[in-house]
Structure formats: C-alpha cells, structure tokens
C-alpha cells in the first residue's frame, strides 16, 4: 500500500463523485478483501445502528451544538443509560453535560479519572517528569466501572491523550469523545 495522504488532496473525489481522484488517492489502494471486511463490520448489528444513527444526526442537526448532536445520537441509538468518563479537571463541564442529558430523559453515570488514587509506582510507571506523589489517571478502571453499570453509550470528557486509548481497551459498546482536555488552551476544546 502506498502512503495514506488524504491531507494532500485538493479534489475530495471520494465525496464529490463528479470529480476525478488524484493519482495518489488512497481509494486506489483499497483491496476487495478490505472493502468486504469493512462491509462485514458495518453490517454487524451494533455497528450498523451506530452508522445509521450517525447518518440521521448528520442529516438532521446541521445548525446544532455538539451537545445537541450527542443527545440526538444517543436517542437514535436507543440509549437510556449514558456513561461519562471524565477528567477531574473538567467536573464543572461534566456537571453541565450531565444535567442536560438528564433533562433530555437519560439516566447518567459519571466516573472521574483519579479513582483508586493510584500513584505512578502502583502501575509501574517510570515517567521521570511525573512527580512521585502525583495521583495518576485510571482510564481502564473508568471503563470497567461503566461496563459494570451496563451503560448503553459512553462519553469521554477531557480524558488525556493515551488514556482515551486505554479507556477503549477496557470498555464495551459505543464511545463518543465530546471535549478534550487542552492544558495550554484552558482545559477544553
């Protein structure tokens, strides 16, 4: 397979069918096996529901906020219990989102990132820039707790880079990223 470089495309023929794709277009690298595997995965019931719900949200929420999109998506998914895995630095924003979700009729379970108060030594972390007495995040436990609560959909609020991937390792079901924790830009984006 050649380099995947969609950022270099100025045509976007994948979206505009009346245009000709450039020679480096990644679509030319897609094999029949890859295509068939993607279709197989999209046809799995949970994945199909996610794609169908996303298509509805995309079509019906052109002038809406991300929170409104999230509520619409959760409704389309048939979710009733929504989990939020949050960074403790974003608890204020998480309280607002929780209130909005509850007003929309959802039950909400929220778990903060510092649960179990693990120190870096507890998880055999050797990062020298992290102080020995710093409590570190516990994204896998967040996921396990939300699994145990049997959430229908989980939202990540401000989970650190890398910790979001670890949350994905432990969690079951659909996942949405709503807000990122950007320490340089005042915590949220």
mmCIF file with all atom_site columns, N, CA and C in Angstrom, residues 46-47 49-50 73 77 79 81 83 143 146-148 150-156 167-176:
data_model
loop_
_atom_site.group_PDB
_atom_site.id
_atom_site.type_symbol
_atom_site.label_atom_id
_atom_site.label_alt_id
_atom_site.label_comp_id
_atom_site.label_asym_id
_atom_site.label_entity_id
_atom_site.label_seq_id
_atom_site.pdbx_PDB_ins_code
_atom_site.Cartn_x
_atom_site.Cartn_y
_atom_site.Cartn_z
_atom_site.occupancy
_atom_site.B_iso_or_equiv
_atom_site.pdbx_formal_charge
_atom_site.auth_seq_id
_atom_site.auth_comp_id
_atom_site.auth_asym_id
_atom_site.auth_atom_id
_atom_site.pdbx_PDB_model_num
ATOM 1  N N  . UNK A 1 46  ? -24.596 -3.831 16.011 1.00 0.00 ? 46  UNK A N  1
ATOM 2  C CA . UNK A 1 46  ? -24.246 -2.625 16.774 1.00 0.00 ? 46  UNK A CA 1
ATOM 3  C C  . UNK A 1 46  ? -23.595 -1.567 15.879 1.00 0.00 ? 46  UNK A C  1
ATOM 4  N N  . UNK A 1 47  ? -22.687 -2.001 15.003 1.00 0.00 ? 47  UNK A N  1
ATOM 5  C CA . UNK A 1 47  ? -22.033 -1.049 14.106 1.00 0.00 ? 47  UNK A CA 1
ATOM 6  C C  . UNK A 1 47  ? -23.030 -0.432 13.131 1.00 0.00 ? 47  UNK A C  1
ATOM 7  N N  . UNK A 1 49  ? -26.233 0.066  13.651 1.00 0.00 ? 49  UNK A N  1
ATOM 8  C CA . UNK A 1 49  ? -27.016 1.040  14.410 1.00 0.00 ? 49  UNK A CA 1
ATOM 9  C C  . UNK A 1 49  ? -26.238 2.337  14.614 1.00 0.00 ? 49  UNK A C  1
ATOM 10 N N  . UNK A 1 50  ? -24.953 2.226  14.919 1.00 0.00 ? 50  UNK A N  1
ATOM 11 C CA . UNK A 1 50  ? -24.122 3.423  15.099 1.00 0.00 ? 50  UNK A CA 1
ATOM 12 C C  . UNK A 1 50  ? -24.053 4.220  13.798 1.00 0.00 ? 50  UNK A C  1
ATOM 13 N N  . UNK A 1 73  ? -27.941 11.710 18.894 1.00 0.00 ? 73  UNK A N  1
ATOM 14 C CA . UNK A 1 73  ? -27.285 10.431 18.607 1.00 0.00 ? 73  UNK A CA 1
ATOM 15 C C  . UNK A 1 73  ? -27.683 9.372  19.632 1.00 0.00 ? 73  UNK A C  1
ATOM 16 N N  . UNK A 1 77  ? -29.746 5.935  18.952 1.00 0.00 ? 77  UNK A N  1
ATOM 17 C CA . UNK A 1 77  ? -29.165 4.655  19.345 1.00 0.00 ? 77  UNK A CA 1
ATOM 18 C C  . UNK A 1 77  ? -30.093 3.872  20.281 1.00 0.00 ? 77  UNK A C  1
ATOM 19 N N  . UNK A 1 79  ? -30.388 4.610  23.408 1.00 0.00 ? 79  UNK A N  1
ATOM 20 C CA . UNK A 1 79  ? -29.714 4.584  24.711 1.00 0.00 ? 79  UNK A CA 1
ATOM 21 C C  . UNK A 1 79  ? -30.643 5.153  25.781 1.00 0.00 ? 79  UNK A C  1
ATOM 22 N N  . UNK A 1 81  ? -29.218 4.707  29.296 1.00 0.00 ? 81  UNK A N  1
ATOM 23 C CA . UNK A 1 81  ? -28.203 4.899  30.332 1.00 0.00 ? 81  UNK A CA 1
ATOM 24 C C  . UNK A 1 81  ? -26.898 5.326  29.668 1.00 0.00 ? 81  UNK A C  1
ATOM 25 N N  . UNK A 1 83  ? -23.000 6.749  30.080 1.00 0.00 ? 83  UNK A N  1
ATOM 26 C CA . UNK A 1 83  ? -21.859 6.864  30.979 1.00 0.00 ? 83  UNK A CA 1
ATOM 27 C C  . UNK A 1 83  ? -20.966 8.009  30.557 1.00 0.00 ? 83  UNK A C  1
ATOM 28 N N  . UNK A 1 143 ? -13.507 2.566  32.529 1.00 0.00 ? 143 UNK A N  1
ATOM 29 C CA . UNK A 1 143 ? -14.236 1.751  31.555 1.00 0.00 ? 143 UNK A CA 1
ATOM 30 C C  . UNK A 1 143 ? -14.887 0.550  32.223 1.00 0.00 ? 143 UNK A C  1
ATOM 31 N N  . UNK A 1 146 ? -18.005 1.603  34.136 1.00 0.00 ? 146 UNK A N  1
ATOM 32 C CA . UNK A 1 146 ? -19.132 1.909  33.257 1.00 0.00 ? 146 UNK A CA 1
ATOM 33 C C  . UNK A 1 146 ? -19.665 0.637  32.603 1.00 0.00 ? 146 UNK A C  1
ATOM 34 N N  . UNK A 1 147 ? -18.786 -0.320 32.311 1.00 0.00 ? 147 UNK A N  1
ATOM 35 C CA . UNK A 1 147 ? -19.261 -1.628 31.827 1.00 0.00 ? 147 UNK A CA 1
ATOM 36 C C  . UNK A 1 147 ? -20.150 -2.280 32.873 1.00 0.00 ? 147 UNK A C  1
ATOM 37 N N  . UNK A 1 148 ? -19.673 -2.248 34.131 1.00 0.00 ? 148 UNK A N  1
ATOM 38 C CA . UNK A 1 148 ? -20.420 -2.860 35.229 1.00 0.00 ? 148 UNK A CA 1
ATOM 39 C C  . UNK A 1 148 ? -21.785 -2.195 35.409 1.00 0.00 ? 148 UNK A C  1
ATOM 40 N N  . UNK A 1 150 ? -23.476 -1.139 33.034 1.00 0.00 ? 150 UNK A N  1
ATOM 41 C CA . UNK A 1 150 ? -24.211 -1.524 31.822 1.00 0.00 ? 150 UNK A CA 1
ATOM 42 C C  . UNK A 1 150 ? -24.709 -0.310 31.038 1.00 0.00 ? 150 UNK A C  1
ATOM 43 N N  . UNK A 1 151 ? -23.820 0.674  30.870 1.00 0.00 ? 151 UNK A N  1
ATOM 44 C CA . UNK A 1 151 ? -24.176 1.846  30.088 1.00 0.00 ? 151 UNK A CA 1
ATOM 45 C C  . UNK A 1 151 ? -24.404 1.463  28.627 1.00 0.00 ? 151 UNK A C  1
ATOM 46 N N  . UNK A 1 152 ? -25.283 2.204  27.965 1.00 0.00 ? 152 UNK A N  1
ATOM 47 C CA . UNK A 1 152 ? -25.570 1.972  26.552 1.00 0.00 ? 152 UNK A CA 1
ATOM 48 C C  . UNK A 1 152 ? -24.606 2.723  25.648 1.00 0.00 ? 152 UNK A C  1
ATOM 49 N N  . UNK A 1 153 ? -24.059 3.805  26.163 1.00 0.00 ? 153 UNK A N  1
ATOM 50 C CA . UNK A 1 153 ? -23.196 4.696  25.394 1.00 0.00 ? 153 UNK A CA 1
ATOM 51 C C  . UNK A 1 153 ? -22.288 5.411  26.381 1.00 0.00 ? 153 UNK A C  1
ATOM 52 N N  . UNK A 1 154 ? -21.021 5.549  26.053 1.00 0.00 ? 154 UNK A N  1
ATOM 53 C CA . UNK A 1 154 ? -20.090 6.248  26.932 1.00 0.00 ? 154 UNK A CA 1
ATOM 54 C C  . UNK A 1 154 ? -19.535 7.484  26.248 1.00 0.00 ? 154 UNK A C  1
ATOM 55 N N  . UNK A 1 155 ? -19.373 8.542  27.029 1.00 0.00 ? 155 UNK A N  1
ATOM 56 C CA . UNK A 1 155 ? -18.827 9.806  26.557 1.00 0.00 ? 155 UNK A CA 1
ATOM 57 C C  . UNK A 1 155 ? -17.534 10.071 27.317 1.00 0.00 ? 155 UNK A C  1
ATOM 58 N N  . UNK A 1 156 ? -16.476 10.451 26.592 1.00 0.00 ? 156 UNK A N  1
ATOM 59 C CA . UNK A 1 156 ? -15.225 10.858 27.227 1.00 0.00 ? 156 UNK A CA 1
ATOM 60 C C  . UNK A 1 156 ? -15.203 12.370 27.350 1.00 0.00 ? 156 UNK A C  1
ATOM 61 N N  . UNK A 1 167 ? -8.915  3.669  27.762 1.00 0.00 ? 167 UNK A N  1
ATOM 62 C CA . UNK A 1 167 ? -10.341 3.532  28.055 1.00 0.00 ? 167 UNK A CA 1
ATOM 63 C C  . UNK A 1 167 ? -10.969 2.591  27.028 1.00 0.00 ? 167 UNK A C  1
ATOM 64 N N  . UNK A 1 168 ? -10.609 2.774  25.771 1.00 0.00 ? 168 UNK A N  1
ATOM 65 C CA . UNK A 1 168 ? -11.140 1.933  24.704 1.00 0.00 ? 168 UNK A CA 1
ATOM 66 C C  . UNK A 1 168 ? -10.781 0.470  24.867 1.00 0.00 ? 168 UNK A C  1
ATOM 67 N N  . UNK A 1 169 ? -9.624  0.187  25.464 1.00 0.00 ? 169 UNK A N  1
ATOM 68 C CA . UNK A 1 169 ? -9.201  -1.189 25.718 1.00 0.00 ? 169 UNK A CA 1
ATOM 69 C C  . UNK A 1 169 ? -10.166 -1.872 26.686 1.00 0.00 ? 169 UNK A C  1
ATOM 70 N N  . UNK A 1 170 ? -10.636 -1.134 27.682 1.00 0.00 ? 170 UNK A N  1
ATOM 71 C CA . UNK A 1 170 ? -11.460 -1.734 28.725 1.00 0.00 ? 170 UNK A CA 1
ATOM 72 C C  . UNK A 1 170 ? -12.944 -1.643 28.526 1.00 0.00 ? 170 UNK A C  1
ATOM 73 N N  . UNK A 1 171 ? -13.409 -0.793 27.628 1.00 0.00 ? 171 UNK A N  1
ATOM 74 C CA . UNK A 1 171 ? -14.845 -0.541 27.557 1.00 0.00 ? 171 UNK A CA 1
ATOM 75 C C  . UNK A 1 171 ? -15.559 -1.384 26.522 1.00 0.00 ? 171 UNK A C  1
ATOM 76 N N  . UNK A 1 172 ? -16.829 -1.630 26.784 1.00 0.00 ? 172 UNK A N  1
ATOM 77 C CA . UNK A 1 172 ? -17.712 -2.315 25.851 1.00 0.00 ? 172 UNK A CA 1
ATOM 78 C C  . UNK A 1 172 ? -18.630 -1.268 25.229 1.00 0.00 ? 172 UNK A C  1
ATOM 79 N N  . UNK A 1 173 ? -19.047 -1.479 24.000 1.00 0.00 ? 173 UNK A N  1
ATOM 80 C CA . UNK A 1 173 ? -20.071 -0.628 23.407 1.00 0.00 ? 173 UNK A CA 1
ATOM 81 C C  . UNK A 1 173 ? -19.548 0.630  22.753 1.00 0.00 ? 173 UNK A C  1
ATOM 82 N N  . UNK A 1 174 ? -20.489 1.496  22.393 1.00 0.00 ? 174 UNK A N  1
ATOM 83 C CA . UNK A 1 174 ? -20.184 2.707  21.640 1.00 0.00 ? 174 UNK A CA 1
ATOM 84 C C  . UNK A 1 174 ? -19.550 3.780  22.520 1.00 0.00 ? 174 UNK A C  1
ATOM 85 N N  . UNK A 1 175 ? -18.688 4.580  21.917 1.00 0.00 ? 175 UNK A N  1
ATOM 86 C CA . UNK A 1 175 ? -17.922 5.594  22.626 1.00 0.00 ? 175 UNK A CA 1
ATOM 87 C C  . UNK A 1 175 ? -17.948 6.893  21.854 1.00 0.00 ? 175 UNK A C  1
ATOM 88 N N  . UNK A 1 176 ? -18.144 8.008  22.565 1.00 0.00 ? 176 UNK A N  1
ATOM 89 C CA . UNK A 1 176 ? -18.101 9.335  21.960 1.00 0.00 ? 176 UNK A CA 1
ATOM 90 C C  . UNK A 1 176 ? -17.086 10.198 22.686 1.00 0.00 ? 176 UNK A C  1
#
